[in-house]
mmCIF file of C-alpha atoms and ligand atoms in Angstrom:
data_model
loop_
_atom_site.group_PDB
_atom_site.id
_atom_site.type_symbol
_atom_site.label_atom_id
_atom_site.label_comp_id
_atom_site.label_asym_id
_atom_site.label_seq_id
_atom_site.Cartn_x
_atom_site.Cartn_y
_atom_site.Cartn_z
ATOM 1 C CA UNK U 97 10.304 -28.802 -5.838
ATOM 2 C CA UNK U 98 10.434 -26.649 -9.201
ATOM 3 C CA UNK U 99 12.275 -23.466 -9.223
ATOM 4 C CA UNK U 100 9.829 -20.278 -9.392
ATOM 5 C CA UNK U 101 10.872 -17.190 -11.328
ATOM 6 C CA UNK U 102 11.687 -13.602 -9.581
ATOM 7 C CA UNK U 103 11.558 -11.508 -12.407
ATOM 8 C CA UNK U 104 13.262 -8.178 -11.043
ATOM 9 C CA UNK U 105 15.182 -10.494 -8.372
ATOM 10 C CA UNK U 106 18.667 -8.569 -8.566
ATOM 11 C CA UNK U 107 16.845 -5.338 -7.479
ATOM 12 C CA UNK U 108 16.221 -3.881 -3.956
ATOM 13 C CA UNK U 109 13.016 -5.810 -2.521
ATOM 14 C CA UNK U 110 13.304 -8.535 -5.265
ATOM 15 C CA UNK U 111 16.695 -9.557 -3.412
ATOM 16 C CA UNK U 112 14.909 -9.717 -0.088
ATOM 17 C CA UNK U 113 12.576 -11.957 -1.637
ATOM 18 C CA UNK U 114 15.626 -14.188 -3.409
ATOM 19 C CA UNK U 115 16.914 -14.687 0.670
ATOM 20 C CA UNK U 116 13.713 -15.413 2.268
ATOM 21 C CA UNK U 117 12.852 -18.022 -0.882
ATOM 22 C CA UNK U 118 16.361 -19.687 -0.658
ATOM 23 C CA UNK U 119 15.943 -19.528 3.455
ATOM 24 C CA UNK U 120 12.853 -21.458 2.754
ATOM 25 C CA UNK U 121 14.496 -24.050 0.587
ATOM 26 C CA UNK U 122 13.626 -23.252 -2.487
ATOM 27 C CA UNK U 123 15.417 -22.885 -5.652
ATOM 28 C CA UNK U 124 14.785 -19.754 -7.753
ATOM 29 C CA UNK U 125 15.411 -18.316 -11.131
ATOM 30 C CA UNK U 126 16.062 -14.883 -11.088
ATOM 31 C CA UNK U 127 15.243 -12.371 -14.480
ATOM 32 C CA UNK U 128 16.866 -9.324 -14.453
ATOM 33 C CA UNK U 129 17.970 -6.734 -16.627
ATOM 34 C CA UNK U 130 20.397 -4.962 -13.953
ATOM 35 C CA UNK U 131 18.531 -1.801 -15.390
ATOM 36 C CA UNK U 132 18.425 -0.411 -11.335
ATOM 37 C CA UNK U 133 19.133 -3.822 -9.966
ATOM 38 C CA UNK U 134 22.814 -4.948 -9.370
ATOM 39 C CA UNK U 135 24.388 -9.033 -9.165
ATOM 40 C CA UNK U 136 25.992 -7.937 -6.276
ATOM 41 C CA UNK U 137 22.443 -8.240 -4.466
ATOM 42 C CA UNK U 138 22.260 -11.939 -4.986
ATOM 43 C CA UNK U 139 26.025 -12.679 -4.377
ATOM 44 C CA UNK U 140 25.317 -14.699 -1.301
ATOM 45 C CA UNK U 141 23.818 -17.388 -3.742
ATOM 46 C CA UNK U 142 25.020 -17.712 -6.780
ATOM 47 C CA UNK U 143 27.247 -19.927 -6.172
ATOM 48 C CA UNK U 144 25.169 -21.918 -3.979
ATOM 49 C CA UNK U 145 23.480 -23.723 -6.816
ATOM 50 C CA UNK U 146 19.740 -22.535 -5.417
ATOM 51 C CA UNK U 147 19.712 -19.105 -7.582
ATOM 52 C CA UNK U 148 19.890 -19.499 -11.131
ATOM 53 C CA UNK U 149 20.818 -15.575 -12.780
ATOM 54 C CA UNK U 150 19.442 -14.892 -16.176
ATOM 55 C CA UNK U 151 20.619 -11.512 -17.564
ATOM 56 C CA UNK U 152 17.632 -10.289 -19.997
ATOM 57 C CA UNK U 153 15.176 -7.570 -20.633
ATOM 58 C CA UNK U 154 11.307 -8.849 -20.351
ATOM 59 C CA UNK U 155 11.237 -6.284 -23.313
ATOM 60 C CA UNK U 156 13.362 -8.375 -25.387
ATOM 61 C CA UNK U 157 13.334 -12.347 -25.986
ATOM 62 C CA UNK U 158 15.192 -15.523 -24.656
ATOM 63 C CA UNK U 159 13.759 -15.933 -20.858
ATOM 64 C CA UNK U 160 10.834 -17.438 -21.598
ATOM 65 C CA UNK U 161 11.992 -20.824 -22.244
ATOM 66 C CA UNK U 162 12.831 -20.347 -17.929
ATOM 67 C CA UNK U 163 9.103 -20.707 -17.701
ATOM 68 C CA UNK U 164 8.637 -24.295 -18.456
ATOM 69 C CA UNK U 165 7.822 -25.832 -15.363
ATOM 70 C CA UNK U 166 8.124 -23.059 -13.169
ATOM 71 C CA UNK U 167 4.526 -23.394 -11.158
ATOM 72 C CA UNK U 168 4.383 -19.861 -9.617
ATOM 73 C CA UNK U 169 6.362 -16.134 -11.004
ATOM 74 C CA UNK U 170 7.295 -13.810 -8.658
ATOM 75 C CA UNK U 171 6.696 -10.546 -11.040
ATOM 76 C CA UNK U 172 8.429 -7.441 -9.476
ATOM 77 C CA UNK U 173 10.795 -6.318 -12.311
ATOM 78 C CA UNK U 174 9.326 -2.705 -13.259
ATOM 79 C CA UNK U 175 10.427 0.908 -13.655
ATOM 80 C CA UNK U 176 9.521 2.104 -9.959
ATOM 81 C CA UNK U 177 10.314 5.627 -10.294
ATOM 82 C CA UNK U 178 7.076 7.412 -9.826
ATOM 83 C CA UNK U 179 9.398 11.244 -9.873
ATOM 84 C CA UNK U 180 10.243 10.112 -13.260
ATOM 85 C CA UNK U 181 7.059 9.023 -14.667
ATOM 86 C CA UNK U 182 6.451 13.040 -15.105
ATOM 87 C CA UNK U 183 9.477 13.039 -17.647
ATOM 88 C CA UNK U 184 9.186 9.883 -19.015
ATOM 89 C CA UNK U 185 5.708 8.651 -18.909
ATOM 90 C CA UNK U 186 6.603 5.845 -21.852
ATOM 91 C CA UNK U 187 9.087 4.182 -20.225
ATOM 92 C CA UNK U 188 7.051 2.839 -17.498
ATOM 93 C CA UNK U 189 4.361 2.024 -19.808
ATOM 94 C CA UNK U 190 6.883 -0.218 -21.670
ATOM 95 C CA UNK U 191 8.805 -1.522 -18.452
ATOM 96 C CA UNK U 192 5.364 -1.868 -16.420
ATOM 97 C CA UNK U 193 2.466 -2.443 -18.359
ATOM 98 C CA UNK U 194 4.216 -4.362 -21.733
ATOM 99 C CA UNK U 195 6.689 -5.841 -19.753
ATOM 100 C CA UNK U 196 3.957 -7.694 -17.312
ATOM 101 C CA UNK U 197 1.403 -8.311 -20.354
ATOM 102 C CA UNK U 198 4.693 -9.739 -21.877
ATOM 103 C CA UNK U 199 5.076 -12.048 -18.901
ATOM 104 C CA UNK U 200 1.638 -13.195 -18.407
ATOM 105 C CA UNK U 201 1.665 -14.395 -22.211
ATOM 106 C CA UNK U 202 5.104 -16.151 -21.981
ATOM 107 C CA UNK U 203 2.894 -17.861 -18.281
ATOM 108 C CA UNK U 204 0.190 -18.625 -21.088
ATOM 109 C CA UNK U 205 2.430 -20.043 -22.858
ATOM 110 C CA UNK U 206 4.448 -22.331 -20.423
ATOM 111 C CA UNK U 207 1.268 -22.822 -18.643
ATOM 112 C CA UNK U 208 2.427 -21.382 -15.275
ATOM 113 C CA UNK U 209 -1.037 -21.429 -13.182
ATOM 114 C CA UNK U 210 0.484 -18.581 -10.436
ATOM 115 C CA UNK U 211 2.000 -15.021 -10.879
ATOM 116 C CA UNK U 212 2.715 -12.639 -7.812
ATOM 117 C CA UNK U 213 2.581 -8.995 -8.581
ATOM 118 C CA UNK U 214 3.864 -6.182 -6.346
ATOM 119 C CA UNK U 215 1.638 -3.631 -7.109
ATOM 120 C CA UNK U 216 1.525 0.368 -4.924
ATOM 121 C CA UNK U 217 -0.337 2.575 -2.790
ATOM 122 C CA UNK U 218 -0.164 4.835 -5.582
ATOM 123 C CA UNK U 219 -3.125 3.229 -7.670
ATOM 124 C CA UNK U 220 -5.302 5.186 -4.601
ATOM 125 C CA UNK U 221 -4.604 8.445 -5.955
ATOM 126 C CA UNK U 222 -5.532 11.432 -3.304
ATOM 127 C CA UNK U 223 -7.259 8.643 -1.568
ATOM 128 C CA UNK U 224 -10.246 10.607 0.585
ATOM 129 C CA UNK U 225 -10.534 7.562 2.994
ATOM 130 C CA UNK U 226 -7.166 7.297 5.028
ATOM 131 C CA UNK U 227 -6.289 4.495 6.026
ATOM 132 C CA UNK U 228 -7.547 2.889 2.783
ATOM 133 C CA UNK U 229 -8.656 -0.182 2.355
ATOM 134 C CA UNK U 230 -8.137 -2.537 -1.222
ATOM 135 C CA UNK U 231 -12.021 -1.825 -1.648
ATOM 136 C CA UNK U 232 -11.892 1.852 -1.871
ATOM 137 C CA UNK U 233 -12.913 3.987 -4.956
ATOM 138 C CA UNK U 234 -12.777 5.330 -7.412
ATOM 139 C CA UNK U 235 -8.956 4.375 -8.519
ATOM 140 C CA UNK U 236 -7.737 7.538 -9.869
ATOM 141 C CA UNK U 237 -4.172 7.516 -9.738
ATOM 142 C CA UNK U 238 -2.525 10.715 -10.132
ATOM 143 C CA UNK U 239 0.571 9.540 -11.465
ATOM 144 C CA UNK U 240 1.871 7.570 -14.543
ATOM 145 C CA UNK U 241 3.689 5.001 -12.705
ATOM 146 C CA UNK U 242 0.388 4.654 -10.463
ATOM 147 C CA UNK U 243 -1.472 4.130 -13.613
ATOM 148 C CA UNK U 244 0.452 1.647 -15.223
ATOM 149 C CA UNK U 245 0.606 -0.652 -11.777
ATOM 150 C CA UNK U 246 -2.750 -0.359 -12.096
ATOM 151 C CA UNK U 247 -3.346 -1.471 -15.486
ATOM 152 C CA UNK U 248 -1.251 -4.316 -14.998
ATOM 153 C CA UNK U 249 -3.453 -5.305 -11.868
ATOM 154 C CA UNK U 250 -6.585 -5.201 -14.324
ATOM 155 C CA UNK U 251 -4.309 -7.183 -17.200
ATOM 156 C CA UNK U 252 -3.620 -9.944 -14.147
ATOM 157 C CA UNK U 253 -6.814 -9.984 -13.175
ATOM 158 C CA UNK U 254 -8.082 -10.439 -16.820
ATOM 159 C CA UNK U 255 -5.138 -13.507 -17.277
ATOM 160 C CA UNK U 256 -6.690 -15.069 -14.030
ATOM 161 C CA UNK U 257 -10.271 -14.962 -15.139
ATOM 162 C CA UNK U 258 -9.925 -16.207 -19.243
ATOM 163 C CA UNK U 259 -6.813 -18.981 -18.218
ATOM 164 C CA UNK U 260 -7.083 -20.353 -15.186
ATOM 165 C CA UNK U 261 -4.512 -18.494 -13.148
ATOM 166 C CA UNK U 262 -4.469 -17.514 -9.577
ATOM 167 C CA UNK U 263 -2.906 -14.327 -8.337
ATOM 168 C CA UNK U 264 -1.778 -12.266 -5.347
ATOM 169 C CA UNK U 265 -1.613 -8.638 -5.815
ATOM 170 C CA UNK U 266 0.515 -6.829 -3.023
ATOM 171 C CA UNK U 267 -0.058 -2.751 -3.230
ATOM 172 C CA UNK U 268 2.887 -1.787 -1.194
ATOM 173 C CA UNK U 269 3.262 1.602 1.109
ATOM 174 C CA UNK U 270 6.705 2.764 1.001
ATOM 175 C CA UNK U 271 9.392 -0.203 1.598
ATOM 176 C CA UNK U 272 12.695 0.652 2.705
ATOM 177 C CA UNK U 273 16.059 -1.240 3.826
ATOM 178 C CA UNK U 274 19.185 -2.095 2.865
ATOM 179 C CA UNK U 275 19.938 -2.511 -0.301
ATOM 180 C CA UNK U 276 17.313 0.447 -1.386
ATOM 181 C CA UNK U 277 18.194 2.698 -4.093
ATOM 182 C CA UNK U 278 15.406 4.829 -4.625
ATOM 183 C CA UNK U 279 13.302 6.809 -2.638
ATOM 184 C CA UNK U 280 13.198 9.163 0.056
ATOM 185 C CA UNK U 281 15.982 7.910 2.354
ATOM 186 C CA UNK U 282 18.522 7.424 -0.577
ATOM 187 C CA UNK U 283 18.191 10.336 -1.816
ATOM 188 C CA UNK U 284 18.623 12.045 1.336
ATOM 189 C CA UNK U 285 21.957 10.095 2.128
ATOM 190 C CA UNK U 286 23.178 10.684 -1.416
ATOM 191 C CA UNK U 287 22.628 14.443 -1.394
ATOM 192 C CA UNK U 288 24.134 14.805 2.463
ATOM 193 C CA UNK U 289 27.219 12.544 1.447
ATOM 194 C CA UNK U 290 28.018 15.307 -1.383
ATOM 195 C CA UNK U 291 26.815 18.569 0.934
ATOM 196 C CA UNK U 292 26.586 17.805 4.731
ATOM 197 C CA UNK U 293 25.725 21.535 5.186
ATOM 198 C CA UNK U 294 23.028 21.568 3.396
ATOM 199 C CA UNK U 295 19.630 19.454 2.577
ATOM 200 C CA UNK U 296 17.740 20.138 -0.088
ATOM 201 C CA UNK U 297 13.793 18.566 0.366
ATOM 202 C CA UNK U 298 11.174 18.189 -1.972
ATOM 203 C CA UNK U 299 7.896 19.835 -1.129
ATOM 204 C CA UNK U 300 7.500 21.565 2.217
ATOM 205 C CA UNK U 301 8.379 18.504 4.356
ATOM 206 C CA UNK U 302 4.715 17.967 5.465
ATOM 207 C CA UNK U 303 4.362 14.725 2.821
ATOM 208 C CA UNK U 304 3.141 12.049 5.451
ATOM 209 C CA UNK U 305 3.465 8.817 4.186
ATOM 210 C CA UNK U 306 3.433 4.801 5.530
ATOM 211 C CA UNK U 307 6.696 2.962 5.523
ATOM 212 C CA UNK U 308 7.631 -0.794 6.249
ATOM 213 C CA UNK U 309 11.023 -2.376 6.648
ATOM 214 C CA UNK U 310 11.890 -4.472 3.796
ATOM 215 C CA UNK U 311 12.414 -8.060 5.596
ATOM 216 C CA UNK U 312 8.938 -7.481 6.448
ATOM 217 C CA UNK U 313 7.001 -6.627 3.632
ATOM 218 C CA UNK U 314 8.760 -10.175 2.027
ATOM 219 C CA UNK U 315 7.401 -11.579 5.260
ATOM 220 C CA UNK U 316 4.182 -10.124 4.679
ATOM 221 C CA UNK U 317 3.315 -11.083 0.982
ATOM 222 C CA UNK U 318 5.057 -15.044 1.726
ATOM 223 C CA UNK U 319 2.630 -15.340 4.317
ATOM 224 C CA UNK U 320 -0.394 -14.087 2.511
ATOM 225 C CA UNK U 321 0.479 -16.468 -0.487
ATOM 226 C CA UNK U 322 0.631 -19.380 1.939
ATOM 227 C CA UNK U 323 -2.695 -18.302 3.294
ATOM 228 C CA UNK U 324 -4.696 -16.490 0.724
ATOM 229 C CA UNK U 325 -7.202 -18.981 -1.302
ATOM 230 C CA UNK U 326 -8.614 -17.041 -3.915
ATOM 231 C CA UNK U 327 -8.340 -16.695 -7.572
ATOM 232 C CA UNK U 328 -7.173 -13.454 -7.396
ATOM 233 C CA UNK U 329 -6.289 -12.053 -3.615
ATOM 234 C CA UNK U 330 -5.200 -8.054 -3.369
ATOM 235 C CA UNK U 331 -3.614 -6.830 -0.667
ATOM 236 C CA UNK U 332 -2.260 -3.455 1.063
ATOM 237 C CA UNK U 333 0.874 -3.876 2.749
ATOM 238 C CA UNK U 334 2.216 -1.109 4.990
ATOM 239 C CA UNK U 335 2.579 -0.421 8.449
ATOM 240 C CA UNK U 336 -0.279 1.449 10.939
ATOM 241 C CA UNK U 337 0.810 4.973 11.107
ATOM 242 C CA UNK U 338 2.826 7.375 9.069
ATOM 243 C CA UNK U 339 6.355 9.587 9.011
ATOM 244 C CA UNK U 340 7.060 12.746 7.767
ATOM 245 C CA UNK U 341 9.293 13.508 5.036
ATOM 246 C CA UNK U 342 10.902 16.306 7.649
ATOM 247 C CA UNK U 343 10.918 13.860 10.222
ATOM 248 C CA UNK U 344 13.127 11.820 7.863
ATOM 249 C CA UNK U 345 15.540 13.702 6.910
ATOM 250 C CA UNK U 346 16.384 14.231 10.847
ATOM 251 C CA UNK U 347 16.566 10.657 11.322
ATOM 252 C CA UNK U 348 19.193 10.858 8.482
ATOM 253 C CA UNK U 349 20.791 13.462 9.712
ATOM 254 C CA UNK U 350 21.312 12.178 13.040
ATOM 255 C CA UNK U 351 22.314 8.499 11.673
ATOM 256 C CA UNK U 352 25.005 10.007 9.569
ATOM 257 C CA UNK U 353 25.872 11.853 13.067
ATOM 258 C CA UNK U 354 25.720 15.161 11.182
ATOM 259 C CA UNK U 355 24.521 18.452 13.134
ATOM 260 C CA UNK U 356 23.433 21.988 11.877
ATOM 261 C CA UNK U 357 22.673 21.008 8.420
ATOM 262 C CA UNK U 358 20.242 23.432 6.796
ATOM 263 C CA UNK U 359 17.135 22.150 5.418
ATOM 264 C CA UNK U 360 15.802 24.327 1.710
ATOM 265 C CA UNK U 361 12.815 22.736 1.060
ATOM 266 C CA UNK U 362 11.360 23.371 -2.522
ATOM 267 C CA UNK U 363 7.799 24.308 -1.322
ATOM 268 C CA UNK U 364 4.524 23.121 -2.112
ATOM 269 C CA UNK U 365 2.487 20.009 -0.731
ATOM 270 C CA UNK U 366 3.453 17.808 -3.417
ATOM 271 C CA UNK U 367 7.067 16.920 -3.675
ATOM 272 C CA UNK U 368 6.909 16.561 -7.393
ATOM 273 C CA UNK U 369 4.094 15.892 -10.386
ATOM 274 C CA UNK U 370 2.016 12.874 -9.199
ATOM 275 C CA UNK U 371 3.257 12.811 -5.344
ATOM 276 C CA UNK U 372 0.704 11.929 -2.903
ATOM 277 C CA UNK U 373 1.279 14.198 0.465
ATOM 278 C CA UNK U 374 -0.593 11.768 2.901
ATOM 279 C CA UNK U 375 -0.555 8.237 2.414
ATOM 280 C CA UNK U 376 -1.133 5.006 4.763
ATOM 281 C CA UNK U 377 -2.804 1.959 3.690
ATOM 282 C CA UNK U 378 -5.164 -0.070 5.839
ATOM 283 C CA UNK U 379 -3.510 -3.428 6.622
ATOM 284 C CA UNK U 380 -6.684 -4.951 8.240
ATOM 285 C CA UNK U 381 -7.085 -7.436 5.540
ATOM 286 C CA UNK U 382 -3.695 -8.611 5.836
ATOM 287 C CA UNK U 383 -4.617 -8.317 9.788
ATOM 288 C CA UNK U 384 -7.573 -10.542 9.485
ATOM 289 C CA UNK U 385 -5.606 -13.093 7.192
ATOM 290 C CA UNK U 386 -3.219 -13.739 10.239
ATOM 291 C CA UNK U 387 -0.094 -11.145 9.554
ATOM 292 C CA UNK U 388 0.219 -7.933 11.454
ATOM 293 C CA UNK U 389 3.253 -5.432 10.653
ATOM 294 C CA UNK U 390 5.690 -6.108 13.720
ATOM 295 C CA UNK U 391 6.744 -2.060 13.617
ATOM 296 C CA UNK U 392 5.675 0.969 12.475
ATOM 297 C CA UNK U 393 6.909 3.848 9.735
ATOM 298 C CA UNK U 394 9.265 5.371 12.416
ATOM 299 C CA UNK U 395 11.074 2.698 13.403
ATOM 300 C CA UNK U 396 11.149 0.857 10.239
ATOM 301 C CA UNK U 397 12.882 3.899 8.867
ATOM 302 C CA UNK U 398 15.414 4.193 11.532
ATOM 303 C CA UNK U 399 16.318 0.296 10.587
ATOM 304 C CA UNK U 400 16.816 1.159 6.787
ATOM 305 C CA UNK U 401 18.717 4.455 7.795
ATOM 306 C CA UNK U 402 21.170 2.289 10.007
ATOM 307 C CA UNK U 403 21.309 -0.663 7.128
ATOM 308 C CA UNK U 404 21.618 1.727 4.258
ATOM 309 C CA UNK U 405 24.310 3.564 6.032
ATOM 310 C CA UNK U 406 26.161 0.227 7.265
HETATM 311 P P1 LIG R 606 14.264 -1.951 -7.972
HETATM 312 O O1 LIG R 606 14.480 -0.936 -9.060
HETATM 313 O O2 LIG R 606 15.318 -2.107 -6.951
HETATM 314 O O3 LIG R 606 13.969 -3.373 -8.609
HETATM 315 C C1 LIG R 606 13.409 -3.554 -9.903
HETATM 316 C C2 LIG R 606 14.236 -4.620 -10.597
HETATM 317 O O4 LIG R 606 13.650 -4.892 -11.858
HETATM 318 C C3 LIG R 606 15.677 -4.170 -10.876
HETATM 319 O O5 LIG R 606 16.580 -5.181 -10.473
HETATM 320 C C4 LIG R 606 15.705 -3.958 -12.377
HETATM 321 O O6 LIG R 606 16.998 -4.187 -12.924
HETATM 322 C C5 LIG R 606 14.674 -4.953 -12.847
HETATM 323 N N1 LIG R 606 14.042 -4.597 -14.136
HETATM 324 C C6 LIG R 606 13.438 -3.432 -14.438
HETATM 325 N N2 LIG R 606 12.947 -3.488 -15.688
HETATM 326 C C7 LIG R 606 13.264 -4.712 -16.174
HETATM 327 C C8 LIG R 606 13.018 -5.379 -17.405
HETATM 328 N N3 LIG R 606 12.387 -4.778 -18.419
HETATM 329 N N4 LIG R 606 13.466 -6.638 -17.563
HETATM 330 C C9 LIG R 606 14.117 -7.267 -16.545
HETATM 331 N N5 LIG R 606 14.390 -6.686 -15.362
HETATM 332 C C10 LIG R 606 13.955 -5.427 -15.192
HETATM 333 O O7 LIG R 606 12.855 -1.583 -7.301
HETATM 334 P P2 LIG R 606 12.173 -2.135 -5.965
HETATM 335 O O8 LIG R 606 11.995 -0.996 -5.057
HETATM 336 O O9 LIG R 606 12.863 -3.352 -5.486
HETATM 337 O O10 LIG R 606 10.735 -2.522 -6.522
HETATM 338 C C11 LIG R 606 10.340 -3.867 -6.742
HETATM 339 C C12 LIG R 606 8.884 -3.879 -7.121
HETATM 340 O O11 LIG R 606 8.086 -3.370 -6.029
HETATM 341 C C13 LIG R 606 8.544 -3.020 -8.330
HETATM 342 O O12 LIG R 606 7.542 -3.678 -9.076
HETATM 343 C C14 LIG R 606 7.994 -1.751 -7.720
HETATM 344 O O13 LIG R 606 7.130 -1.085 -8.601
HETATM 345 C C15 LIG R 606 7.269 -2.317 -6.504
HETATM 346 N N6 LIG R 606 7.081 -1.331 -5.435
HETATM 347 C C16 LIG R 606 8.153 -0.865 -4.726
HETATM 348 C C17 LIG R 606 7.939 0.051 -3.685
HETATM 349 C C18 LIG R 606 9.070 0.579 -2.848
HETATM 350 O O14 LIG R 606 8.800 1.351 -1.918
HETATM 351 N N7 LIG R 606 10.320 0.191 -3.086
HETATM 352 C C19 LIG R 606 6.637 0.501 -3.411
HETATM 353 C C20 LIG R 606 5.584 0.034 -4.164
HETATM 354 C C21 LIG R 606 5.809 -0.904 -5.160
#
């Protein structure tokens, strides 16, 4: 069987996806620019001869010769810090949208027939229908990050339609585990392991938001690809209720077996520019495909607060 390509593969989910690939037999090239991810992620393989690592930017040149023969890419290399998006909206329209019009040509080119794209809840914007389905509108994303995944779903969908290829689209709630280094729950741990007195949360702790265990969501999209026929197939993956964000930082506290710390929250619904405060995805399309999610937001959040702290 020919290798396929993980482009982001040393990062947090992209690692997930390495194991469960490798589990399955397969042999994998991994792109990365260790820009967030680390090769300390994939360190169970690579010296197992089934995970090839090439070190390179998608922004710069020399990966896409990796392409020849590779029938399927696994694209989930990106710049997913939506926070940051308000500071630095051109980075994630060069390490989103460039970088994945950059990979589709160099599939063009090798004449790869399948990409894989993990795309976000955040293309929903302040969805008004909650939970929301992949068929809701009007797309208004209401941050930059949201609108370059979304631009790179309509450049996929474009690549399918004028060359031939097929693609899976997977807008992801929030996915958390070991090995994350972003997002709520490491950010909570980071600030508590230099103040365990004191908490500092942004917004006013009412953001309620979807969240799905990592080994899951890999679970999730390797079962839709299997399973998913058409030319190109979009997806919500999540879990069937929500968390929230106060609710997480006591499930922090408690896992770090801290008591008494003081919560400051920084007021306001949104925790910063382009936050959503309620967000769950409906997973009945992935329900009617055959996959359900086997746990919901709490305890998928108590498993990433026990692996992250591990
Ligand atoms: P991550 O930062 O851990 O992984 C991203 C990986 O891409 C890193 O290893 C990084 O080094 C690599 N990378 C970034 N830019 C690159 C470039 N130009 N060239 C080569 N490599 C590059 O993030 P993650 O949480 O694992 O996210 C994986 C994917 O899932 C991303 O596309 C992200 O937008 C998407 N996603 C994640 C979540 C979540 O909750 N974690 C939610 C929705 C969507």
């Amino acid at each position: 069987m020919a290798a396929c390509v993980v482009t982001g593969g040393a990062g947090f989910i992209g690692s997930h996806l390495v194991d469960a690939l490798v589990a399955r037999g397969e042999s994998v090239v991994v792109v990365d620019s260790l820009r967030s991810g680390s090769e300390e992620n994939l360190s169970a393989h690579l010296s197992g001869g089934r995970v090839r690592f090439i070190r390179a930017d998608l922004l710069g040149d020399g990966w896409q010769s990796a392409l020849f023969g590779t029938a399927r890419v696994w694209h989930l290399a990106a710049d997913p810090d939506v926070r940051q998006g308000a500071f630095t909206p051109g980075s994630q329209v060069h390490q989103n949208i460039i970088a994945t019009w950059r990979v589709l040509e160099a599939m063009r080119m090798a004449g790869v027939p399948e990409i894989v794209f993990t795309s976000t809840s955040t293309v929903y914007g302040d969805a008004k229908v909650i939970p929301t389905p992949e068929e809701y509108a009007p797309l208004e994303p209401v941050s930059v990050y949201g609108a370059t995944k979304l631009s790179c779903e309509a450049l996929i969908s474009a690549y399918c339609h004028s060359f031939g290829m097929k693609a899976w689209i997977f807008r992801f709630a929030n996915i958390v585990g070991k090995r994350g280094g972003h997002g709520v729950i490491h950010d909570f741990i980071r600030k508590l392991s230099s103040d365990p007195r004191r908490l500092e949360i942004l917004g006013d702790g009412r953001q309620s938001k979807s969240y799905l265990e990592v080994a899951a969501c890999v679970d999730a999209m390797l079962y839709a690809v299997d399973h998913a026929p058409d030319r190109v197939n979009v997806f919500n993956i999540g879990s069937e209720d929500w968390i929230d964000v106060r609710s997480i930082a006591d499930l922090v506290v408690e896992g770090m077996g801290l008591s008494g710390v003081e919560y400051v929250f920084t007021g306001g619904e949104r925790g910063w520019v382009g936050d959503v405060p309620r967000m769950q995805l409906s997973v009945q399309k992935m329900k009617s495909l055959g996959w359900k999610p086997p746990f919901g937001s709490r305890e998928s959040v108590e498993r990433a607060v026990a692996a992250m702290l591990e």
